[in-house]
Amino acid sequence: DTAVSQTPKYLVTQMGNDKSIKCEQNLGHDTMYWYKQDSKKFLKIMFSYNNKELIINETVPNRFSPKSPDKAHLNLHINSLELGDSAVYFCASSQVGQVTDTQYFGPGTRLTVL
Amino acid sequence: GQNIDQPTEMTATEGAIVQINCTYQTSGFNGLFWYQQHAGEAPTFLSYNVLDGLEEKGRFSSFLSRSKGYSYLLLKELQMKDSASYLCAALDSNYQLIWGAGTKLIIKP
């Protein structure tokens, strides 16, 4: 009964490759997010989708492209991977408009670029 | 700019009490969250404050002062499993979460 799931949990790849990370939530939430957590442990918002529409697109390289086929899924595709892309990527979801707007996080995908 | 400040690391003893402080500066304010993150795991929700005062939830309590831009998380009767990072995050006027870097709490026997 996982609320927010991500695959894969670990991803090790060479520089220059293209990879995708998938995220699914079964909470019925309208909003989904992608975060990057670097070695300094800062959580940085990358993208936010509400009902399959992009509402936040922070300053990330255009090598990163989110895709939301439906409101329960938000996938992240990364082209031409670079060493600096190594980090843990978290997917999250929330129901915007509820009092607390609590975000529920997936388990994270640890990406290592060699 | 928007900013969240919290100590990088704290150490406490099992069974004791610890207070983790957080100060925030945001464009507008719609509440303050505390999340717990164990090493290698995802953040999990602990508390949400939007009104001034103390909210108690078992061994954990969270306090907010909107006028001072200040919050703290109070952990009582510390257990070894409380060793984790505690992330403070403020919700700005656009309902975007602004995250602190987290406070790593080390519990010693």
mmCIF file with all atom_site columns, C-alpha atoms in Angstrom:
data_model
loop_
_atom_site.group_PDB
_atom_site.id
_atom_site.type_symbol
_atom_site.label_atom_id
_atom_site.label_alt_id
_atom_site.label_comp_id
_atom_site.label_asym_id
_atom_site.label_entity_id
_atom_site.label_seq_id
_atom_site.pdbx_PDB_ins_code
_atom_site.Cartn_x
_atom_site.Cartn_y
_atom_site.Cartn_z
_atom_site.occupancy
_atom_site.B_iso_or_equiv
_atom_site.pdbx_formal_charge
_atom_site.auth_seq_id
_atom_site.auth_comp_id
_atom_site.auth_asym_id
_atom_site.auth_atom_id
_atom_site.pdbx_PDB_model_num
ATOM 1   C CA . ASP A 1 1   ? 0.000  0.000  0.000   1.00 0.00 ? 1   ASP A CA 1
ATOM 2   C CA . THR A 1 2   ? 2.836  2.370  -0.842  1.00 0.00 ? 2   THR A CA 1
ATOM 3   C CA . ALA A 1 3   ? 1.537  5.942  -1.079  1.00 0.00 ? 3   ALA A CA 1
ATOM 4   C CA . VAL A 1 4   ? 4.296  7.398  -3.275  1.00 0.00 ? 4   VAL A CA 1
ATOM 5   C CA . SER A 1 5   ? 6.572  5.000  -5.113  1.00 0.00 ? 5   SER A CA 1
ATOM 6   C CA . GLN A 1 6   ? 9.626  5.617  -7.244  1.00 0.00 ? 6   GLN A CA 1
ATOM 7   C CA . THR A 1 7   ? 11.670 3.391  -9.489  1.00 0.00 ? 7   THR A CA 1
ATOM 8   C CA . PRO A 1 8   ? 14.481 2.666  -9.582  1.00 0.00 ? 8   PRO A CA 1
ATOM 9   C CA . LYS A 1 9   ? 15.749 3.165  -6.047  1.00 0.00 ? 9   LYS A CA 1
ATOM 10  C CA . TYR A 1 10  ? 19.363 3.185  -7.196  1.00 0.00 ? 10  TYR A CA 1
ATOM 11  C CA . LEU A 1 11  ? 20.721 4.226  -10.563 1.00 0.00 ? 11  LEU A CA 1
ATOM 12  C CA . VAL A 1 12  ? 24.384 4.111  -11.544 1.00 0.00 ? 12  VAL A CA 1
ATOM 13  C CA . THR A 1 13  ? 25.258 5.255  -15.039 1.00 0.00 ? 13  THR A CA 1
ATOM 14  C CA . GLN A 1 14  ? 27.942 6.797  -17.218 1.00 0.00 ? 14  GLN A CA 1
ATOM 15  C CA . MET A 1 15  ? 28.240 10.446 -18.127 1.00 0.00 ? 15  MET A CA 1
ATOM 16  C CA . GLY A 1 16  ? 26.421 11.287 -21.304 1.00 0.00 ? 16  GLY A CA 1
ATOM 17  C CA . ASN A 1 17  ? 23.714 8.641  -20.925 1.00 0.00 ? 17  ASN A CA 1
ATOM 18  C CA . ASP A 1 18  ? 19.968 9.307  -20.846 1.00 0.00 ? 18  ASP A CA 1
ATOM 19  C CA . LYS A 1 19  ? 17.920 7.915  -17.969 1.00 0.00 ? 19  LYS A CA 1
ATOM 20  C CA . SER A 1 20  ? 14.398 8.087  -16.562 1.00 0.00 ? 20  SER A CA 1
ATOM 21  C CA . ILE A 1 21  ? 12.983 7.902  -13.060 1.00 0.00 ? 21  ILE A CA 1
ATOM 22  C CA . LYS A 1 22  ? 9.340  6.994  -12.558 1.00 0.00 ? 22  LYS A CA 1
ATOM 23  C CA . CYS A 1 23  ? 7.001  8.139  -9.826  1.00 0.00 ? 23  CYS A CA 1
ATOM 24  C CA . GLU A 1 24  ? 3.484  7.085  -8.965  1.00 0.00 ? 24  GLU A CA 1
ATOM 25  C CA . GLN A 1 25  ? 1.157  8.122  -6.156  1.00 0.00 ? 25  GLN A CA 1
ATOM 26  C CA . ASN A 1 26  ? -2.044 6.387  -5.099  1.00 0.00 ? 26  ASN A CA 1
ATOM 27  C CA . LEU A 1 27  ? -3.232 9.096  -2.717  1.00 0.00 ? 27  LEU A CA 1
ATOM 28  C CA . GLY A 1 28  ? -5.508 10.801 -5.198  1.00 0.00 ? 28  GLY A CA 1
ATOM 29  C CA . HIS A 1 29  ? -3.488 14.013 -4.912  1.00 0.00 ? 29  HIS A CA 1
ATOM 30  C CA . ASP A 1 30  ? -3.621 16.677 -7.605  1.00 0.00 ? 30  ASP A CA 1
ATOM 31  C CA . THR A 1 31  ? -0.066 17.942 -7.245  1.00 0.00 ? 31  THR A CA 1
ATOM 32  C CA . MET A 1 32  ? 3.249  16.162 -7.678  1.00 0.00 ? 32  MET A CA 1
ATOM 33  C CA . TYR A 1 33  ? 6.819  17.372 -7.292  1.00 0.00 ? 33  TYR A CA 1
ATOM 34  C CA . TRP A 1 34  ? 10.380 16.483 -8.087  1.00 0.00 ? 34  TRP A CA 1
ATOM 35  C CA . TYR A 1 35  ? 13.114 17.458 -5.641  1.00 0.00 ? 35  TYR A CA 1
ATOM 36  C CA . LYS A 1 36  ? 16.864 17.113 -5.796  1.00 0.00 ? 36  LYS A CA 1
ATOM 37  C CA . GLN A 1 37  ? 18.763 16.560 -2.558  1.00 0.00 ? 37  GLN A CA 1
ATOM 38  C CA . ASP A 1 38  ? 22.476 17.084 -2.963  1.00 0.00 ? 38  ASP A CA 1
ATOM 39  C CA . SER A 1 39  ? 25.341 16.065 -0.707  1.00 0.00 ? 39  SER A CA 1
ATOM 40  C CA . LYS A 1 40  ? 24.753 19.112 1.494   1.00 0.00 ? 40  LYS A CA 1
ATOM 41  C CA . LYS A 1 41  ? 21.243 17.780 2.142   1.00 0.00 ? 41  LYS A CA 1
ATOM 42  C CA . PHE A 1 42  ? 19.409 20.807 0.760   1.00 0.00 ? 42  PHE A CA 1
ATOM 43  C CA . LEU A 1 43  ? 16.073 19.838 -0.743  1.00 0.00 ? 43  LEU A CA 1
ATOM 44  C CA . LYS A 1 44  ? 15.624 21.844 -3.933  1.00 0.00 ? 44  LYS A CA 1
ATOM 45  C CA . ILE A 1 45  ? 12.355 21.910 -5.793  1.00 0.00 ? 45  ILE A CA 1
ATOM 46  C CA . MET A 1 46  ? 12.795 21.166 -9.485  1.00 0.00 ? 46  MET A CA 1
ATOM 47  C CA . PHE A 1 47  ? 9.286  20.819 -10.866 1.00 0.00 ? 47  PHE A CA 1
ATOM 48  C CA . SER A 1 48  ? 5.723  20.837 -9.702  1.00 0.00 ? 48  SER A CA 1
ATOM 49  C CA . TYR A 1 49  ? 2.734  19.578 -11.637 1.00 0.00 ? 49  TYR A CA 1
ATOM 50  C CA . ASN A 1 50  ? -0.907 20.195 -10.807 1.00 0.00 ? 50  ASN A CA 1
ATOM 51  C CA . ASN A 1 51  ? -3.437 18.058 -12.647 1.00 0.00 ? 51  ASN A CA 1
ATOM 52  C CA . LYS A 1 52  ? -0.837 17.192 -15.303 1.00 0.00 ? 52  LYS A CA 1
ATOM 53  C CA . GLU A 1 53  ? 0.103  20.842 -15.873 1.00 0.00 ? 53  GLU A CA 1
ATOM 54  C CA . LEU A 1 54  ? 3.485  22.315 -15.044 1.00 0.00 ? 54  LEU A CA 1
ATOM 55  C CA . ILE A 1 55  ? 3.160  24.997 -12.372 1.00 0.00 ? 55  ILE A CA 1
ATOM 56  C CA . ILE A 1 56  ? 6.706  25.308 -11.058 1.00 0.00 ? 56  ILE A CA 1
ATOM 57  C CA . ASN A 1 57  ? 9.828  24.994 -13.140 1.00 0.00 ? 57  ASN A CA 1
ATOM 58  C CA . GLU A 1 58  ? 12.808 26.132 -11.163 1.00 0.00 ? 58  GLU A CA 1
ATOM 59  C CA . THR A 1 59  ? 16.074 26.937 -12.835 1.00 0.00 ? 59  THR A CA 1
ATOM 60  C CA . VAL A 1 60  ? 17.151 23.492 -13.879 1.00 0.00 ? 60  VAL A CA 1
ATOM 61  C CA . PRO A 1 61  ? 18.985 22.587 -17.082 1.00 0.00 ? 61  PRO A CA 1
ATOM 62  C CA . ASN A 1 62  ? 16.691 21.718 -19.956 1.00 0.00 ? 62  ASN A CA 1
ATOM 63  C CA . ARG A 1 63  ? 18.329 18.296 -19.982 1.00 0.00 ? 63  ARG A CA 1
ATOM 64  C CA . PHE A 1 64  ? 15.734 17.543 -17.280 1.00 0.00 ? 64  PHE A CA 1
ATOM 65  C CA . SER A 1 65  ? 12.261 16.988 -18.669 1.00 0.00 ? 65  SER A CA 1
ATOM 66  C CA . PRO A 1 66  ? 9.299  15.977 -16.521 1.00 0.00 ? 66  PRO A CA 1
ATOM 67  C CA . LYS A 1 67  ? 6.366  14.148 -18.022 1.00 0.00 ? 67  LYS A CA 1
ATOM 68  C CA . SER A 1 68  ? 2.980  13.637 -16.426 1.00 0.00 ? 68  SER A CA 1
ATOM 69  C CA . PRO A 1 69  ? 0.824  11.171 -18.359 1.00 0.00 ? 69  PRO A CA 1
ATOM 70  C CA . ASP A 1 70  ? -1.903 11.451 -15.718 1.00 0.00 ? 70  ASP A CA 1
ATOM 71  C CA . LYS A 1 71  ? -2.234 13.049 -12.321 1.00 0.00 ? 71  LYS A CA 1
ATOM 72  C CA . ALA A 1 72  ? -1.028 9.906  -10.541 1.00 0.00 ? 72  ALA A CA 1
ATOM 73  C CA . HIS A 1 73  ? 2.287  9.789  -12.399 1.00 0.00 ? 73  HIS A CA 1
ATOM 74  C CA . LEU A 1 74  ? 5.184  12.196 -12.790 1.00 0.00 ? 74  LEU A CA 1
ATOM 75  C CA . ASN A 1 75  ? 8.274  10.861 -14.495 1.00 0.00 ? 75  ASN A CA 1
ATOM 76  C CA . LEU A 1 76  ? 11.636 12.569 -14.801 1.00 0.00 ? 76  LEU A CA 1
ATOM 77  C CA . HIS A 1 77  ? 13.792 12.101 -17.868 1.00 0.00 ? 77  HIS A CA 1
ATOM 78  C CA . ILE A 1 78  ? 17.392 13.270 -17.851 1.00 0.00 ? 78  ILE A CA 1
ATOM 79  C CA . ASN A 1 79  ? 19.428 13.634 -21.025 1.00 0.00 ? 79  ASN A CA 1
ATOM 80  C CA . SER A 1 80  ? 23.208 13.750 -21.342 1.00 0.00 ? 80  SER A CA 1
ATOM 81  C CA . LEU A 1 81  ? 23.873 13.031 -17.683 1.00 0.00 ? 81  LEU A CA 1
ATOM 82  C CA . GLU A 1 82  ? 26.678 14.975 -16.008 1.00 0.00 ? 82  GLU A CA 1
ATOM 83  C CA . LEU A 1 83  ? 28.720 14.287 -12.881 1.00 0.00 ? 83  LEU A CA 1
ATOM 84  C CA . GLY A 1 84  ? 26.912 17.103 -11.058 1.00 0.00 ? 84  GLY A CA 1
ATOM 85  C CA . ASP A 1 85  ? 23.602 15.342 -11.537 1.00 0.00 ? 85  ASP A CA 1
ATOM 86  C CA . SER A 1 86  ? 24.623 12.800 -8.897  1.00 0.00 ? 86  SER A CA 1
ATOM 87  C CA . ALA A 1 87  ? 22.164 13.254 -6.036  1.00 0.00 ? 87  ALA A CA 1
ATOM 88  C CA . VAL A 1 88  ? 19.076 11.751 -4.486  1.00 0.00 ? 88  VAL A CA 1
ATOM 89  C CA . TYR A 1 89  ? 15.898 12.625 -6.371  1.00 0.00 ? 89  TYR A CA 1
ATOM 90  C CA . PHE A 1 90  ? 12.653 12.617 -4.419  1.00 0.00 ? 90  PHE A CA 1
ATOM 91  C CA . CYS A 1 91  ? 9.174  12.590 -5.823  1.00 0.00 ? 91  CYS A CA 1
ATOM 92  C CA . ALA A 1 92  ? 6.394  13.949 -3.610  1.00 0.00 ? 92  ALA A CA 1
ATOM 93  C CA . SER A 1 93  ? 2.688  14.629 -3.804  1.00 0.00 ? 93  SER A CA 1
ATOM 94  C CA . SER A 1 94  ? 0.212  16.822 -1.980  1.00 0.00 ? 94  SER A CA 1
ATOM 95  C CA . GLN A 1 95  ? -3.343 18.032 -2.181  1.00 0.00 ? 95  GLN A CA 1
ATOM 96  C CA . VAL A 1 96  ? -3.017 21.765 -2.707  1.00 0.00 ? 96  VAL A CA 1
ATOM 97  C CA . GLY A 1 97  ? -5.835 23.622 -1.085  1.00 0.00 ? 97  GLY A CA 1
ATOM 98  C CA . GLN A 1 98  ? -6.030 21.414 1.967   1.00 0.00 ? 98  GLN A CA 1
ATOM 99  C CA . VAL A 1 99  ? -5.187 23.171 5.209   1.00 0.00 ? 99  VAL A CA 1
ATOM 100 C CA . THR A 1 100 ? -1.833 21.595 5.760   1.00 0.00 ? 100 THR A CA 1
ATOM 101 C CA . ASP A 1 101 ? -0.642 20.945 2.196   1.00 0.00 ? 101 ASP A CA 1
ATOM 102 C CA . THR A 1 102 ? 1.428  18.133 3.653   1.00 0.00 ? 102 THR A CA 1
ATOM 103 C CA . GLN A 1 103 ? 3.763  16.623 1.139   1.00 0.00 ? 103 GLN A CA 1
ATOM 104 C CA . TYR A 1 104 ? 4.234  12.893 1.044   1.00 0.00 ? 104 TYR A CA 1
ATOM 105 C CA . PHE A 1 105 ? 7.570  11.741 -0.273  1.00 0.00 ? 105 PHE A CA 1
ATOM 106 C CA . GLY A 1 106 ? 8.632  8.729  -2.244  1.00 0.00 ? 106 GLY A CA 1
ATOM 107 C CA . PRO A 1 107 ? 11.612 6.679  -1.049  1.00 0.00 ? 107 PRO A CA 1
ATOM 108 C CA . GLY A 1 108 ? 14.050 8.549  -3.299  1.00 0.00 ? 108 GLY A CA 1
ATOM 109 C CA . THR A 1 109 ? 16.250 7.530  -6.221  1.00 0.00 ? 109 THR A CA 1
ATOM 110 C CA . ARG A 1 110 ? 19.974 7.696  -5.601  1.00 0.00 ? 110 ARG A CA 1
ATOM 111 C CA . LEU A 1 111 ? 21.567 8.617  -8.917  1.00 0.00 ? 111 LEU A CA 1
ATOM 112 C CA . THR A 1 112 ? 25.312 8.193  -9.318  1.00 0.00 ? 112 THR A CA 1
ATOM 113 C CA . VAL A 1 113 ? 26.918 9.432  -12.512 1.00 0.00 ? 113 VAL A CA 1
ATOM 114 C CA . LEU A 1 114 ? 30.383 8.026  -13.193 1.00 0.00 ? 114 LEU A CA 1
ATOM 115 C CA . GLY B 2 1   ? 15.433 36.606 -0.635  1.00 0.00 ? 1   GLY B CA 1
ATOM 116 C CA . GLN B 2 2   ? 13.863 33.672 1.100   1.00 0.00 ? 2   GLN B CA 1
ATOM 117 C CA . ASN B 2 3   ? 15.852 31.880 3.740   1.00 0.00 ? 3   ASN B CA 1
ATOM 118 C CA . ILE B 2 4   ? 15.557 29.188 6.376   1.00 0.00 ? 4   ILE B CA 1
ATOM 119 C CA . ASP B 2 5   ? 18.205 28.854 9.100   1.00 0.00 ? 5   ASP B CA 1
ATOM 120 C CA . GLN B 2 6   ? 18.652 25.947 11.463  1.00 0.00 ? 6   GLN B CA 1
ATOM 121 C CA . PRO B 2 7   ? 21.713 24.475 13.209  1.00 0.00 ? 7   PRO B CA 1
ATOM 122 C CA . THR B 2 8   ? 23.685 21.952 11.199  1.00 0.00 ? 8   THR B CA 1
ATOM 123 C CA . GLU B 2 9   ? 24.130 19.403 13.947  1.00 0.00 ? 9   GLU B CA 1
ATOM 124 C CA . MET B 2 10  ? 23.101 18.776 17.551  1.00 0.00 ? 10  MET B CA 1
ATOM 125 C CA . THR B 2 11  ? 23.963 16.069 20.052  1.00 0.00 ? 11  THR B CA 1
ATOM 126 C CA . ALA B 2 12  ? 21.777 14.907 22.926  1.00 0.00 ? 12  ALA B CA 1
ATOM 127 C CA . THR B 2 13  ? 21.559 12.047 25.385  1.00 0.00 ? 13  THR B CA 1
ATOM 128 C CA . GLU B 2 14  ? 19.002 9.260  25.368  1.00 0.00 ? 14  GLU B CA 1
ATOM 129 C CA . GLY B 2 15  ? 16.107 10.111 27.680  1.00 0.00 ? 15  GLY B CA 1
ATOM 130 C CA . ALA B 2 16  ? 16.836 13.845 27.611  1.00 0.00 ? 16  ALA B CA 1
ATOM 131 C CA . ILE B 2 17  ? 15.035 16.761 25.933  1.00 0.00 ? 17  ILE B CA 1
ATOM 132 C CA . VAL B 2 18  ? 16.310 18.665 22.894  1.00 0.00 ? 18  VAL B CA 1
ATOM 133 C CA . GLN B 2 19  ? 15.057 21.807 21.163  1.00 0.00 ? 19  GLN B CA 1
ATOM 134 C CA . ILE B 2 20  ? 15.852 22.397 17.486  1.00 0.00 ? 20  ILE B CA 1
ATOM 135 C CA . ASN B 2 21  ? 15.414 26.023 16.413  1.00 0.00 ? 21  ASN B CA 1
ATOM 136 C CA . CYS B 2 22  ? 14.482 27.384 13.012  1.00 0.00 ? 22  CYS B CA 1
ATOM 137 C CA . THR B 2 23  ? 14.241 30.968 11.764  1.00 0.00 ? 23  THR B CA 1
ATOM 138 C CA . TYR B 2 24  ? 12.664 31.861 8.455   1.00 0.00 ? 24  TYR B CA 1
ATOM 139 C CA . GLN B 2 25  ? 12.333 34.774 6.057   1.00 0.00 ? 25  GLN B CA 1
ATOM 140 C CA . THR B 2 26  ? 9.820  34.257 3.287   1.00 0.00 ? 26  THR B CA 1
ATOM 141 C CA . SER B 2 27  ? 7.661  36.217 0.865   1.00 0.00 ? 27  SER B CA 1
ATOM 142 C CA . GLY B 2 28  ? 4.412  35.811 2.701   1.00 0.00 ? 28  GLY B CA 1
ATOM 143 C CA . PHE B 2 29  ? 3.778  32.943 5.067   1.00 0.00 ? 29  PHE B CA 1
ATOM 144 C CA . ASN B 2 30  ? 1.281  30.095 5.065   1.00 0.00 ? 30  ASN B CA 1
ATOM 145 C CA . GLY B 2 31  ? 2.711  27.852 7.723   1.00 0.00 ? 31  GLY B CA 1
ATOM 146 C CA . LEU B 2 32  ? 5.780  26.069 8.992   1.00 0.00 ? 32  LEU B CA 1
ATOM 147 C CA . PHE B 2 33  ? 6.504  22.351 8.637   1.00 0.00 ? 33  PHE B CA 1
ATOM 148 C CA . TRP B 2 34  ? 8.848  20.014 10.417  1.00 0.00 ? 34  TRP B CA 1
ATOM 149 C CA . TYR B 2 35  ? 9.935  16.817 8.712   1.00 0.00 ? 35  TYR B CA 1
ATOM 150 C CA . GLN B 2 36  ? 12.085 13.957 9.965   1.00 0.00 ? 36  GLN B CA 1
ATOM 151 C CA . GLN B 2 37  ? 14.541 12.265 7.625   1.00 0.00 ? 37  GLN B CA 1
ATOM 152 C CA . HIS B 2 38  ? 16.479 9.174  8.619   1.00 0.00 ? 38  HIS B CA 1
ATOM 153 C CA . ALA B 2 39  ? 19.715 8.574  6.739   1.00 0.00 ? 39  ALA B CA 1
ATOM 154 C CA . GLY B 2 40  ? 19.040 7.180  3.302   1.00 0.00 ? 40  GLY B CA 1
ATOM 155 C CA . GLU B 2 41  ? 15.282 7.573  3.617   1.00 0.00 ? 41  GLU B CA 1
ATOM 156 C CA . ALA B 2 42  ? 12.606 10.031 2.500   1.00 0.00 ? 42  ALA B CA 1
ATOM 157 C CA . PRO B 2 43  ? 11.444 12.931 4.663   1.00 0.00 ? 43  PRO B CA 1
ATOM 158 C CA . THR B 2 44  ? 8.316  12.174 6.695   1.00 0.00 ? 44  THR B CA 1
ATOM 159 C CA . PHE B 2 45  ? 5.874  14.727 8.044   1.00 0.00 ? 45  PHE B CA 1
ATOM 160 C CA . LEU B 2 46  ? 6.049  15.586 11.756  1.00 0.00 ? 46  LEU B CA 1
ATOM 161 C CA . SER B 2 47  ? 4.097  18.804 12.286  1.00 0.00 ? 47  SER B CA 1
ATOM 162 C CA . TYR B 2 48  ? 2.505  21.884 10.776  1.00 0.00 ? 48  TYR B CA 1
ATOM 163 C CA . ASN B 2 49  ? 2.029  25.223 12.558  1.00 0.00 ? 49  ASN B CA 1
ATOM 164 C CA . VAL B 2 50  ? 0.307  28.263 11.118  1.00 0.00 ? 50  VAL B CA 1
ATOM 165 C CA . LEU B 2 51  ? -0.893 29.961 14.313  1.00 0.00 ? 51  LEU B CA 1
ATOM 166 C CA . ASP B 2 52  ? 1.318  31.205 17.129  1.00 0.00 ? 52  ASP B CA 1
ATOM 167 C CA . GLY B 2 53  ? 1.824  28.809 19.980  1.00 0.00 ? 53  GLY B CA 1
ATOM 168 C CA . LEU B 2 54  ? 2.761  25.293 20.877  1.00 0.00 ? 54  LEU B CA 1
ATOM 169 C CA . GLU B 2 55  ? 1.334  22.166 19.252  1.00 0.00 ? 55  GLU B CA 1
ATOM 170 C CA . GLU B 2 56  ? 1.961  18.971 21.175  1.00 0.00 ? 56  GLU B CA 1
ATOM 171 C CA . LYS B 2 57  ? 1.937  15.554 19.597  1.00 0.00 ? 57  LYS B CA 1
ATOM 172 C CA . GLY B 2 58  ? 3.199  12.821 21.878  1.00 0.00 ? 58  GLY B CA 1
ATOM 173 C CA . ARG B 2 59  ? 6.912  13.191 22.558  1.00 0.00 ? 59  ARG B CA 1
ATOM 174 C CA . PHE B 2 60  ? 7.228  15.874 19.868  1.00 0.00 ? 60  PHE B CA 1
ATOM 175 C CA . SER B 2 61  ? 6.021  19.467 20.127  1.00 0.00 ? 61  SER B CA 1
ATOM 176 C CA . SER B 2 62  ? 6.373  22.332 17.682  1.00 0.00 ? 62  SER B CA 1
ATOM 177 C CA . PHE B 2 63  ? 6.219  26.032 18.448  1.00 0.00 ? 63  PHE B CA 1
ATOM 178 C CA . LEU B 2 64  ? 5.695  29.014 16.174  1.00 0.00 ? 64  LEU B CA 1
ATOM 179 C CA . SER B 2 65  ? 6.086  32.758 16.595  1.00 0.00 ? 65  SER B CA 1
ATOM 180 C CA . ARG B 2 66  ? 5.003  34.507 13.398  1.00 0.00 ? 66  ARG B CA 1
ATOM 181 C CA . SER B 2 67  ? 6.094  37.939 14.587  1.00 0.00 ? 67  SER B CA 1
ATOM 182 C CA . LYS B 2 68  ? 9.623  36.680 15.203  1.00 0.00 ? 68  LYS B CA 1
ATOM 183 C CA . GLY B 2 69  ? 9.836  34.374 12.182  1.00 0.00 ? 69  GLY B CA 1
ATOM 184 C CA . TYR B 2 70  ? 10.824 31.609 14.559  1.00 0.00 ? 70  TYR B CA 1
ATOM 185 C CA . SER B 2 71  ? 9.903  28.024 15.250  1.00 0.00 ? 71  SER B CA 1
ATOM 186 C CA . TYR B 2 72  ? 11.285 25.191 17.297  1.00 0.00 ? 72  TYR B CA 1
ATOM 187 C CA . LEU B 2 73  ? 10.811 21.453 17.483  1.00 0.00 ? 73  LEU B CA 1
ATOM 188 C CA . LEU B 2 74  ? 10.960 19.986 20.964  1.00 0.00 ? 74  LEU B CA 1
ATOM 189 C CA . LEU B 2 75  ? 11.730 16.299 21.391  1.00 0.00 ? 75  LEU B CA 1
ATOM 190 C CA . LYS B 2 76  ? 11.222 14.746 24.825  1.00 0.00 ? 76  LYS B CA 1
ATOM 191 C CA . GLU B 2 77  ? 12.306 11.404 26.276  1.00 0.00 ? 77  GLU B CA 1
ATOM 192 C CA . LEU B 2 78  ? 14.776 10.967 23.459  1.00 0.00 ? 78  LEU B CA 1
ATOM 193 C CA . GLN B 2 79  ? 15.202 7.512  22.002  1.00 0.00 ? 79  GLN B CA 1
ATOM 194 C CA . MET B 2 80  ? 18.023 6.188  19.856  1.00 0.00 ? 80  MET B CA 1
ATOM 195 C CA . LYS B 2 81  ? 15.611 5.952  16.920  1.00 0.00 ? 81  LYS B CA 1
ATOM 196 C CA . ASP B 2 82  ? 15.213 9.748  17.039  1.00 0.00 ? 82  ASP B CA 1
ATOM 197 C CA . SER B 2 83  ? 18.689 10.049 15.525  1.00 0.00 ? 83  SER B CA 1
ATOM 198 C CA . ALA B 2 84  ? 17.871 11.659 12.186  1.00 0.00 ? 84  ALA B CA 1
ATOM 199 C CA . SER B 2 85  ? 17.884 14.953 10.337  1.00 0.00 ? 85  SER B CA 1
ATOM 200 C CA . TYR B 2 86  ? 15.065 17.348 11.139  1.00 0.00 ? 86  TYR B CA 1
ATOM 201 C CA . LEU B 2 87  ? 14.044 19.622 8.303   1.00 0.00 ? 87  LEU B CA 1
ATOM 202 C CA . CYS B 2 88  ? 12.267 22.926 8.783   1.00 0.00 ? 88  CYS B CA 1
ATOM 203 C CA . ALA B 2 89  ? 10.254 24.228 5.816   1.00 0.00 ? 89  ALA B CA 1
ATOM 204 C CA . ALA B 2 90  ? 8.118  27.349 5.412   1.00 0.00 ? 90  ALA B CA 1
ATOM 205 C CA . LEU B 2 91  ? 5.198  27.698 3.023   1.00 0.00 ? 91  LEU B CA 1
ATOM 206 C CA . ASP B 2 92  ? 5.374  31.049 1.232   1.00 0.00 ? 92  ASP B CA 1
ATOM 207 C CA . SER B 2 93  ? 2.569  33.142 -0.242  1.00 0.00 ? 93  SER B CA 1
ATOM 208 C CA . ASN B 2 94  ? 2.622  31.063 -3.447  1.00 0.00 ? 94  ASN B CA 1
ATOM 209 C CA . TYR B 2 95  ? 2.285  27.860 -1.419  1.00 0.00 ? 95  TYR B CA 1
ATOM 210 C CA . GLN B 2 96  ? 5.833  26.871 -2.267  1.00 0.00 ? 96  GLN B CA 1
ATOM 211 C CA . LEU B 2 97  ? 7.811  25.073 0.409   1.00 0.00 ? 97  LEU B CA 1
ATOM 212 C CA . ILE B 2 98  ? 11.130 26.727 1.243   1.00 0.00 ? 98  ILE B CA 1
ATOM 213 C CA . TRP B 2 99  ? 13.387 24.158 2.867   1.00 0.00 ? 99  TRP B CA 1
ATOM 214 C CA . GLY B 2 100 ? 16.163 24.480 5.409   1.00 0.00 ? 100 GLY B CA 1
ATOM 215 C CA . ALA B 2 101 ? 19.239 22.276 5.105   1.00 0.00 ? 101 ALA B CA 1
ATOM 216 C CA . GLY B 2 102 ? 18.201 20.233 8.110   1.00 0.00 ? 102 GLY B CA 1
ATOM 217 C CA . THR B 2 103 ? 19.615 19.638 11.584  1.00 0.00 ? 103 THR B CA 1
ATOM 218 C CA . LYS B 2 104 ? 21.375 16.344 12.113  1.00 0.00 ? 104 LYS B CA 1
ATOM 219 C CA . LEU B 2 105 ? 20.474 15.098 15.587  1.00 0.00 ? 105 LEU B CA 1
ATOM 220 C CA . ILE B 2 106 ? 22.834 12.586 17.161  1.00 0.00 ? 106 ILE B CA 1
ATOM 221 C CA . ILE B 2 107 ? 21.562 10.690 20.182  1.00 0.00 ? 107 ILE B CA 1
ATOM 222 C CA . LYS B 2 108 ? 24.119 9.175  22.542  1.00 0.00 ? 108 LYS B CA 1
ATOM 223 C CA . PRO B 2 109 ? 23.370 6.453  25.093  1.00 0.00 ? 109 PRO B CA 1
#
